[in-house]
Tab-separated table of C-alpha atoms in Angstrom:
chain	number	residue	atom	x	y	z
G	1	MET	CA	0.000	0.000	0.000
G	2	ASP	CA	1.189	3.520	-0.802
G	3	PRO	CA	2.990	4.961	2.285
G	4	GLU	CA	1.334	8.329	1.699
G	5	VAL	CA	-2.118	6.737	1.786
G	6	ILE	CA	-1.304	5.004	5.090
G	7	SER	CA	0.141	8.209	6.536
G	8	ASN	CA	-3.029	10.113	5.638
G	9	PHE	CA	-5.157	7.303	7.070
G	10	LEU	CA	-3.286	7.396	10.389
G	11	SER	CA	-3.664	11.162	10.557
G	12	GLU	CA	-7.409	10.832	10.063
G	13	GLN	CA	-7.641	8.162	12.737
G	14	ARG	CA	-5.576	10.267	15.141
G	15	GLU	CA	-7.882	13.233	14.714
G	16	SER	CA	-11.000	11.105	15.304
G	17	ALA	CA	-9.522	9.335	18.330
G	18	PRO	CA	-10.330	10.440	21.897
G	19	GLU	CA	-7.928	13.124	23.077
G	20	GLU	CA	-6.268	10.838	25.628
G	21	LEU	CA	-5.381	8.340	22.882
G	22	GLN	CA	-4.002	10.730	20.258
G	23	GLN	CA	-0.480	10.479	21.679
G	24	SER	CA	-0.578	6.736	20.971
G	25	PHE	CA	-1.119	7.487	17.278
G	26	LEU	CA	1.992	9.640	17.187
G	27	THR	CA	3.951	6.699	18.575
G	28	ILE	CA	2.308	4.318	16.086
G	29	GLU	CA	3.195	6.620	13.156
G	30	ASP	CA	6.764	6.998	14.392
G	31	TYR	CA	7.350	3.231	14.707
G	32	TRP	CA	5.711	2.625	11.329
G	33	ASP	CA	7.934	5.232	9.620
G	34	ARG	CA	11.036	3.665	11.179
G	35	LYS	CA	9.844	0.107	10.431
G	36	LEU	CA	10.205	-0.927	14.081
G	37	TRP	CA	7.728	-3.790	13.709
G	38	HIS	CA	8.164	-5.361	17.157
G	39	GLN	CA	7.663	-2.079	18.986
G	40	LEU	CA	4.798	-1.152	16.665
G	41	THR	CA	3.045	-4.449	17.389
G	42	ASP	CA	3.295	-3.989	21.155
G	43	VAL	CA	1.896	-0.440	20.960
G	44	LEU	CA	-0.995	-1.627	18.787
G	45	VAL	CA	-1.820	-4.490	21.175
G	46	GLU	CA	-1.842	-2.033	24.081
G	47	TYR	CA	-4.000	0.384	22.093
G	48	PHE	CA	-6.483	-2.288	21.012
G	49	ASN	CA	-6.873	-3.387	24.634
G	50	THR	CA	-7.976	0.120	25.567
G	51	PRO	CA	-11.813	0.162	25.685
G	52	ALA	CA	-11.936	3.612	24.085
G	53	SER	CA	-10.263	2.227	20.935
G	54	ALA	CA	-13.224	-0.039	20.090
G	55	SER	CA	-14.599	1.944	17.147
G	56	GLN	CA	-11.171	2.198	15.492
G	57	ARG	CA	-10.066	-1.425	15.727
G	58	LEU	CA	-11.642	-2.719	12.516
G	59	PRO	CA	-10.541	0.243	10.329
G	60	LEU	CA	-7.000	0.080	11.731
G	61	PHE	CA	-6.796	-3.660	11.190
G	62	ARG	CA	-8.144	-3.619	7.637
G	63	SER	CA	-6.439	-0.490	6.337
G	64	PHE	CA	-3.208	-0.465	8.344
G	65	ILE	CA	-2.210	-3.685	10.094
G	66	LEU	CA	-2.872	-5.938	7.083
G	67	SER	CA	-0.326	-3.899	5.092
G	68	PHE	CA	2.567	-5.243	7.202
G	69	ALA	CA	0.992	-8.435	8.619
G	70	GLU	CA	3.810	-10.638	7.271
G	71	LYS	CA	6.442	-8.644	9.160
G	72	ILE	CA	5.114	-9.071	12.704
G	73	ASN	CA	4.702	-11.899	15.189
G	74	GLN	CA	1.819	-13.960	13.818
G	75	LEU	CA	0.393	-14.822	17.225
G	76	LYS	CA	0.170	-11.116	18.082
G	77	PHE	CA	-1.277	-10.488	14.621
G	78	VAL	CA	-4.089	-12.918	15.437
G	79	SER	CA	-4.557	-11.299	18.867
G	80	LEU	CA	-5.086	-7.959	17.136
G	81	GLY	CA	-7.499	-9.625	14.723
G	82	LEU	CA	-9.527	-11.135	17.575
G	83	LEU	CA	-9.794	-7.757	19.279
G	84	ALA	CA	-10.874	-6.185	15.991
G	85	ALA	CA	-13.454	-8.952	15.463
G	86	THR	CA	-15.280	-7.893	18.622
G	87	GLN	CA	-16.476	-4.844	16.667
G	88	CYS	CA	-18.138	-6.788	13.838
G	89	SER	CA	-21.862	-6.075	13.562
G	90	ASP	CA	-22.963	-9.697	14.076
G	91	ASP	CA	-21.640	-13.254	14.372
G	92	GLN	CA	-21.984	-13.963	10.666
G	93	GLU	CA	-19.749	-11.006	9.775
G	94	ARG	CA	-17.427	-12.017	12.608
G	95	LEU	CA	-17.137	-15.563	11.252
G	96	THR	CA	-16.278	-14.275	7.764
G	97	PHE	CA	-13.625	-11.996	9.271
G	98	LEU	CA	-12.087	-14.764	11.407
G	99	THR	CA	-12.162	-17.296	8.570
G	100	SER	CA	-10.144	-14.886	6.432
G	101	LEU	CA	-7.747	-14.330	9.344
G	102	THR	CA	-7.334	-18.094	9.777
G	103	HIS	CA	-6.374	-18.546	6.121
G	104	LYS	CA	-3.747	-15.785	6.369
G	105	VAL	CA	-1.828	-17.520	9.163
G	106	ASN	CA	-2.214	-21.119	7.950
G	107	LYS	CA	1.485	-21.564	7.197
G	108	PRO	CA	4.052	-24.091	8.512
G	109	SER	CA	5.862	-21.333	10.412
G	110	SER	CA	2.787	-20.037	12.226
G	111	GLN	CA	0.733	-23.063	13.215
G	112	ASP	CA	0.297	-21.752	16.762
G	113	ALA	CA	-1.329	-18.597	15.364
G	114	TYR	CA	-3.408	-20.764	13.018
G	115	ILE	CA	-4.774	-22.766	15.975
G	116	TYR	CA	-5.478	-19.563	17.880
G	117	ALA	CA	-7.536	-18.159	15.005
G	118	LEU	CA	-9.162	-21.502	14.177
G	119	VAL	CA	-10.559	-22.098	17.660
G	120	ALA	CA	-11.781	-18.490	17.828
G	121	ALA	CA	-13.713	-19.118	14.605
G	122	SER	CA	-15.117	-22.330	16.085
G	123	ASP	CA	-16.383	-20.311	19.061
G	124	VAL	CA	-18.457	-18.169	16.687
G	125	LYS	CA	-19.741	-21.318	14.955
G	126	LEU	CA	-20.923	-22.591	18.326
G	127	ARG	CA	-22.925	-19.416	18.828
G	128	LEU	CA	-24.371	-19.907	15.355
G	129	GLN	CA	-25.364	-23.482	16.365
G	130	ASP	CA	-23.048	-25.049	13.760
G	131	LEU	CA	-21.743	-27.705	16.151
G	132	GLN	CA	-20.543	-30.102	13.460
G	133	SER	CA	-18.252	-27.559	11.810
G	134	ALA	CA	-17.049	-26.316	15.194
G	135	ARG	CA	-16.123	-29.871	16.195
G	136	LYS	CA	-14.192	-30.338	12.970
G	137	ASP	CA	-12.147	-27.180	13.642
G	138	LEU	CA	-11.497	-28.157	17.266
G	139	ASP	CA	-10.350	-31.642	16.232
G	140	THR	CA	-7.954	-30.092	13.716
G	141	ALA	CA	-6.597	-27.761	16.374
G	142	GLU	CA	-6.175	-30.616	18.860
G	143	ARG	CA	-4.213	-32.737	16.355
G	144	ILE	CA	-1.813	-29.867	15.702
G	145	LEU	CA	-1.459	-29.028	19.408
G	146	GLU	CA	-0.388	-32.603	20.111
G	147	THR	CA	2.598	-32.184	17.752
G	148	PHE	CA	3.976	-29.169	19.666
G	149	ASP	CA	6.633	-29.484	22.361
G	150	SER	CA	5.477	-26.175	23.770
G	151	VAL	CA	3.016	-23.437	22.897
G	152	GLU	CA	1.907	-20.147	24.431
G	153	THR	CA	-0.402	-20.635	27.420
G	154	GLU	CA	-2.906	-18.276	25.805
G	155	VAL	CA	-3.346	-20.690	22.888
G	156	HIS	CA	-3.943	-23.661	25.180
G	157	ALA	CA	-6.325	-21.653	27.367
G	158	THR	CA	-8.391	-20.574	24.363
G	159	PHE	CA	-8.559	-24.130	23.038
G	160	TYR	CA	-9.670	-25.604	26.372
G	161	ARG	CA	-12.231	-22.830	26.951
G	162	ILE	CA	-13.909	-23.272	23.584
G	163	ASN	CA	-13.612	-27.066	23.652
G	164	ALA	CA	-15.377	-26.985	27.023
G	165	SER	CA	-18.106	-24.793	25.532
G	166	TYR	CA	-18.610	-27.319	22.737
G	167	HIS	CA	-18.949	-30.233	25.164
G	168	GLN	CA	-21.330	-28.217	27.332
G	169	ALA	CA	-23.510	-27.514	24.293
G	170	SER	CA	-23.350	-31.244	23.425
G	171	LEU	CA	-24.312	-32.206	27.017
G	172	ASP	CA	-21.095	-34.242	27.384
G	173	PHE	CA	-20.610	-33.343	31.042
G	174	ALA	CA	-17.467	-35.387	31.731
G	175	ALA	CA	-15.612	-33.880	28.758
G	176	TYR	CA	-16.840	-30.402	29.722
G	177	TYR	CA	-15.614	-30.916	33.303
G	178	LYS	CA	-12.154	-32.011	32.118
G	179	ASN	CA	-11.676	-29.190	29.612
G	180	ALA	CA	-13.081	-26.511	31.910
G	181	LEU	CA	-10.604	-27.473	34.636
G	182	LEU	CA	-7.742	-27.499	32.097
G	183	TYR	CA	-8.782	-24.016	31.016
G	184	LEU	CA	-8.704	-22.784	34.625
G	185	ALA	CA	-5.244	-24.332	35.017
G	186	CYS	CA	-4.004	-22.163	32.119
G	187	ILE	CA	-5.167	-18.801	33.413
G	188	ASP	CA	-4.769	-16.487	36.365
G	189	LEU	CA	-8.071	-16.710	38.243
G	190	SER	CA	-7.852	-13.032	39.109
G	191	SER	CA	-8.361	-12.303	35.399
G	192	LEU	CA	-11.934	-13.621	35.669
G	193	SER	CA	-14.677	-11.279	36.736
G	194	THR	CA	-16.619	-12.227	39.868
G	195	GLU	CA	-19.661	-13.088	37.767
G	196	ASP	CA	-17.656	-15.212	35.305
G	197	ALA	CA	-15.964	-17.114	38.156
G	198	GLN	CA	-19.352	-17.848	39.748
G	199	VAL	CA	-20.835	-19.058	36.449
G	200	ARG	CA	-17.877	-21.374	35.820
G	201	ALA	CA	-17.983	-22.730	39.376
G	202	TYR	CA	-21.729	-23.357	39.029
G	203	ASP	CA	-21.401	-25.110	35.665
G	204	LEU	CA	-18.486	-27.223	36.856
G	205	SER	CA	-20.385	-28.273	39.975
G	206	VAL	CA	-23.470	-29.309	38.011
G	207	ALA	CA	-21.342	-31.212	35.460
G	208	ALA	CA	-19.495	-33.076	38.229
G	209	LEU	CA	-22.736	-34.105	39.898
G	210	ILE	CA	-24.659	-35.340	36.863
G	211	SER	CA	-21.779	-36.903	34.915
G	212	GLU	CA	-22.088	-40.683	34.820
G	213	SER	CA	-18.309	-41.161	34.925
G	214	ILE	CA	-17.194	-38.631	37.559
G	215	TYR	CA	-17.337	-39.967	41.110
G	216	ASN	CA	-14.265	-38.247	42.500
G	217	PHE	CA	-14.576	-34.466	42.797
G	218	GLY	CA	-11.178	-33.948	44.425
G	219	GLU	CA	-9.717	-31.579	41.846
G	220	LEU	CA	-12.794	-29.346	41.943
G	221	LEU	CA	-13.164	-29.430	45.728
G	222	LEU	CA	-9.581	-28.206	46.106
G	223	HIS	CA	-9.905	-25.531	43.416
G	224	PRO	CA	-10.281	-21.923	44.639
G	225	ILE	CA	-12.922	-21.246	41.955
G	226	LEU	CA	-15.411	-23.164	44.097
G	227	ASP	CA	-15.123	-20.546	46.830
G	228	SER	CA	-16.673	-18.004	44.457
G	229	LEU	CA	-20.038	-19.641	45.270
G	230	LEU	CA	-19.759	-18.718	48.961
G	231	SER	CA	-22.195	-16.028	50.085
G	232	THR	CA	-24.201	-16.391	46.865
G	233	PRO	CA	-27.638	-17.968	46.202
G	234	HIS	CA	-25.737	-20.986	44.859
G	235	ALA	CA	-23.730	-21.671	48.028
G	236	TRP	CA	-25.868	-24.796	48.575
G	237	LEU	CA	-24.280	-26.333	45.461
G	238	ARG	CA	-20.838	-26.174	47.025
G	239	ASP	CA	-22.227	-27.804	50.187
G	240	LEU	CA	-23.842	-30.494	48.032
G	241	LEU	CA	-20.515	-31.372	46.404
G	242	PHE	CA	-18.869	-31.825	49.797
G	243	ALA	CA	-21.837	-33.920	50.960
G	244	PHE	CA	-21.378	-36.202	47.948
G	245	ASN	CA	-17.653	-36.435	48.580
G	246	ARG	CA	-18.156	-37.733	52.112
G	247	GLY	CA	-21.257	-39.808	51.298
G	248	ASP	CA	-23.320	-37.786	53.764
G	249	LEU	CA	-26.915	-38.953	53.289
G	250	ALA	CA	-28.245	-36.687	56.041
G	251	ALA	CA	-26.732	-33.589	54.436
G	252	TYR	CA	-28.059	-34.684	51.038
G	253	SER	CA	-31.579	-34.962	52.464
G	254	VAL	CA	-31.337	-31.402	53.781
G	255	LEU	CA	-29.964	-30.015	50.498
G	256	GLU	CA	-32.146	-32.099	48.178
G	257	ASN	CA	-34.910	-29.477	48.035
G	258	ASN	CA	-32.508	-27.142	46.212
G	259	LEU	CA	-32.268	-29.476	43.212
G	260	SER	CA	-35.394	-27.925	41.706
G	261	LYS	CA	-33.441	-24.666	41.317
G	262	SER	CA	-31.428	-26.272	38.524
G	263	THR	CA	-33.195	-27.810	35.540
G	264	LEU	CA	-30.384	-30.300	34.903
G	265	LEU	CA	-30.095	-31.406	38.522
G	266	ASN	CA	-33.864	-31.731	38.804
G	267	GLN	CA	-33.920	-33.919	35.688
G	268	HIS	CA	-31.262	-36.203	37.200
G	269	LYS	CA	-32.778	-36.623	40.665
G	270	THR	CA	-32.962	-40.417	40.447
G	271	PHE	CA	-29.394	-40.671	39.209
G	272	LEU	CA	-28.159	-38.329	41.963
G	273	TRP	CA	-29.729	-40.579	44.586
G	274	GLN	CA	-27.901	-43.561	43.076
G	275	LYS	CA	-24.671	-41.562	43.055
G	276	ILE	CA	-24.934	-40.474	46.689
G	277	SER	CA	-25.734	-44.090	47.619
G	278	LEU	CA	-22.511	-45.226	45.928
G	279	SER	CA	-20.627	-42.490	47.747
G	280	ALA	CA	-22.167	-43.597	51.060
G	281	LEU	CA	-21.047	-47.169	50.293
G	282	THR	CA	-17.447	-46.188	49.541
G	283	GLU	CA	-17.385	-43.993	52.650
G	284	ALA	CA	-18.685	-46.876	54.782
G	285	VAL	CA	-15.892	-49.090	53.436
G	286	PHE	CA	-13.286	-46.365	53.884
G	287	ARG	CA	-14.156	-45.896	57.566
G	288	ARG	CA	-13.372	-49.541	58.266
G	289	PRO	CA	-9.827	-50.810	58.794
G	290	PRO	CA	-8.475	-53.012	55.957
G	291	HIS	CA	-8.842	-56.198	58.047
G	292	ASP	CA	-12.547	-55.506	58.710
G	293	ARG	CA	-14.011	-54.938	55.263
G	294	ALA	CA	-16.227	-57.984	54.970
G	295	MET	CA	-19.654	-56.338	55.149
G	296	THR	CA	-23.028	-58.014	55.236
G	297	PHE	CA	-25.749	-56.813	52.918
G	298	ALA	CA	-27.760	-55.816	55.984
G	299	THR	CA	-24.926	-53.581	57.226
G	300	ILE	CA	-24.572	-51.957	53.831
G	301	SER	CA	-28.323	-51.409	53.647
G	302	SER	CA	-28.376	-49.635	56.997
G	303	GLU	CA	-25.451	-47.391	56.082
G	304	THR	CA	-26.631	-46.463	52.577
G	305	ASN	CA	-30.430	-46.431	53.070
G	306	VAL	CA	-30.715	-48.705	50.035
G	307	GLN	CA	-33.312	-51.466	50.062
G	308	PRO	CA	-31.835	-54.936	50.861
G	309	ALA	CA	-33.023	-56.298	47.523
G	310	GLU	CA	-30.961	-53.653	45.692
G	311	ILE	CA	-27.713	-54.003	47.663
G	312	GLU	CA	-26.120	-56.526	45.313
G	313	ILE	CA	-26.791	-54.256	42.326
G	314	LEU	CA	-25.276	-51.312	44.242
G	315	ILE	CA	-22.093	-53.269	45.012
G	316	MET	CA	-21.788	-54.542	41.450
G	317	LYS	CA	-22.161	-50.973	40.186
G	318	ALA	CA	-19.383	-49.799	42.517
G	319	LEU	CA	-17.133	-52.660	41.349
G	320	SER	CA	-17.812	-51.970	37.664
G	321	LEU	CA	-17.037	-48.258	38.078
G	322	GLY	CA	-13.740	-49.030	39.814
G	323	LEU	CA	-14.834	-47.415	43.067
G	324	LEU	CA	-14.239	-50.671	44.930
G	325	ARG	CA	-12.360	-53.924	44.390
G	326	GLY	CA	-13.468	-57.140	45.979
G	327	SER	CA	-15.938	-59.993	45.681
G	328	ILE	CA	-19.538	-60.828	46.559
G	329	ASP	CA	-20.694	-63.951	48.382
G	330	GLN	CA	-24.279	-64.133	47.150
G	331	VAL	CA	-25.199	-67.086	49.348
G	332	ALA	CA	-23.925	-65.584	52.605
G	333	GLU	CA	-24.874	-62.074	51.440
G	334	ILE	CA	-21.446	-60.670	52.260
G	335	ALA	CA	-19.275	-58.249	50.276
G	336	ARG	CA	-15.514	-58.659	50.840
G	337	ILE	CA	-13.751	-55.448	49.861
G	338	GLN	CA	-9.977	-55.300	49.347
G	339	TRP	CA	-9.632	-51.728	48.038
G	340	VAL	CA	-11.540	-48.441	47.899
G	341	GLN	CA	-10.822	-45.559	45.526
G	342	PRO	CA	-8.857	-42.743	47.210
G	343	LYS	CA	-10.512	-39.325	47.436
G	344	VAL	CA	-10.103	-35.891	48.963
G	345	LEU	CA	-10.783	-35.924	52.714
G	346	ASP	CA	-12.562	-33.276	54.759
G	347	MET	CA	-11.669	-32.590	58.397
G	348	LYS	CA	-14.045	-35.257	59.779
G	349	GLN	CA	-12.577	-37.875	57.473
G	350	ILE	CA	-9.039	-36.829	58.385
G	351	GLU	CA	-9.943	-37.174	62.072
G	352	SER	CA	-11.308	-40.648	61.367
G	353	MET	CA	-8.034	-41.577	59.680
G	354	ARG	CA	-6.071	-40.145	62.627
G	355	LEU	CA	-7.989	-42.375	65.015
G	356	ARG	CA	-7.365	-45.400	62.804
G	357	LEU	CA	-3.639	-44.663	62.711
G	358	LYS	CA	-3.703	-44.279	66.476
G	359	ASP	CA	-5.381	-47.695	66.803
G	360	TRP	CA	-2.839	-49.196	64.418
G	361	ASP	CA	0.027	-47.721	66.455
G	362	SER	CA	-1.486	-49.203	69.618
G	363	SER	CA	-1.860	-52.608	67.957
G	364	VAL	CA	1.782	-52.562	66.829
G	365	ASN	CA	2.913	-51.725	70.378
G	366	GLN	CA	0.808	-54.565	71.795
G	367	LEU	CA	2.282	-56.976	69.280
G	368	GLY	CA	5.793	-55.808	70.144
G	369	ASN	CA	5.160	-56.302	73.871
G	370	TRP	CA	3.690	-59.768	73.236
G	371	ILE	CA	6.691	-60.862	71.124
G	372	GLU	CA	9.070	-59.511	73.739
G	373	GLY	CA	7.240	-61.383	76.473
G	374	VAL	CA	7.098	-64.701	74.569
G	375	GLY	CA	10.621	-64.482	73.161
G	376	LYS	CA	12.202	-63.505	76.486
G	377	ASP	CA	15.999	-63.702	76.134
G	378	VAL	CA	15.816	-64.527	72.416
G	379	TRP	CA	14.048	-61.239	71.703
G	380	ALA	CA	16.377	-58.282	71.530
G	381	ALA	CA	14.576	-55.061	72.288
């Protein structure tokens, strides 16, 4: 593009910019004249991130930045494009803009920028309800990501965020849960607004509860995002997660009335009862010492509030899900458990473990005293 045309364009944009931003245009013009592309890129990124620059982003990108796009860092080029895309009139225009941007950076030397633009385009497709095309783009991005030894955290965060959105729209709660947590691991939580943090904590909690493959909420229970629900109308959801974790049937009964506040939870009431029953079973096993884990069906029934006729099905379900390992004596109606899946412990569970360790220590001392007494002179203390 003719340098004089660009110079005139920048002058026009400077004059139409808010007074507090006009100095930035002088810097932009200076760096452009001197062909200091790195410095120019950084100033443009800073300028585009200023809310007052919103109306100028698209004109600057189309009439200025595209003229030297090949000379700057392609990841930052895409970042500028994404900020400019926020000013498109609607999602259809935005998709056309981002598709063009994706094609520009689809080169062997800029595959990280290509992924960044591709997943941003897939986000727009999700909003346009084109799930099939969005999935195709996300699969392409995932295949390329797997070939990288390292990539900017921002690229990974964007991929996980949009991949989570896809799985949420597809009602694949386990996949949503996994990708949403990976997204949170890639960002600084302080960058989320209070409202956004609460929405993510709420959605994660619901997904954990109604997923048919998630029975261990440890990673979520330990995540600070969950605390964003405290002192909100959704605080009961946090309490419900902890009740499930410790298999607390009494707490579940108290909190159960809140399920109607969530359409998804209300639709899965029967399943949630089955899930809390499994949690109560694993907690009952966990509380027992390893040498005392042969439990009668009657004992299990009393501790899980499950009808005796359904106990065998409950145990088989726990075994099939890998929550327990052991065997069932159908004739004697006894379950012999050798192993229970580890999970995050609350203070009551830690206290229970402390008492068990104390009993074990006492048993070891008694055994030592008995051996010393029986062995007499043979035993060396």
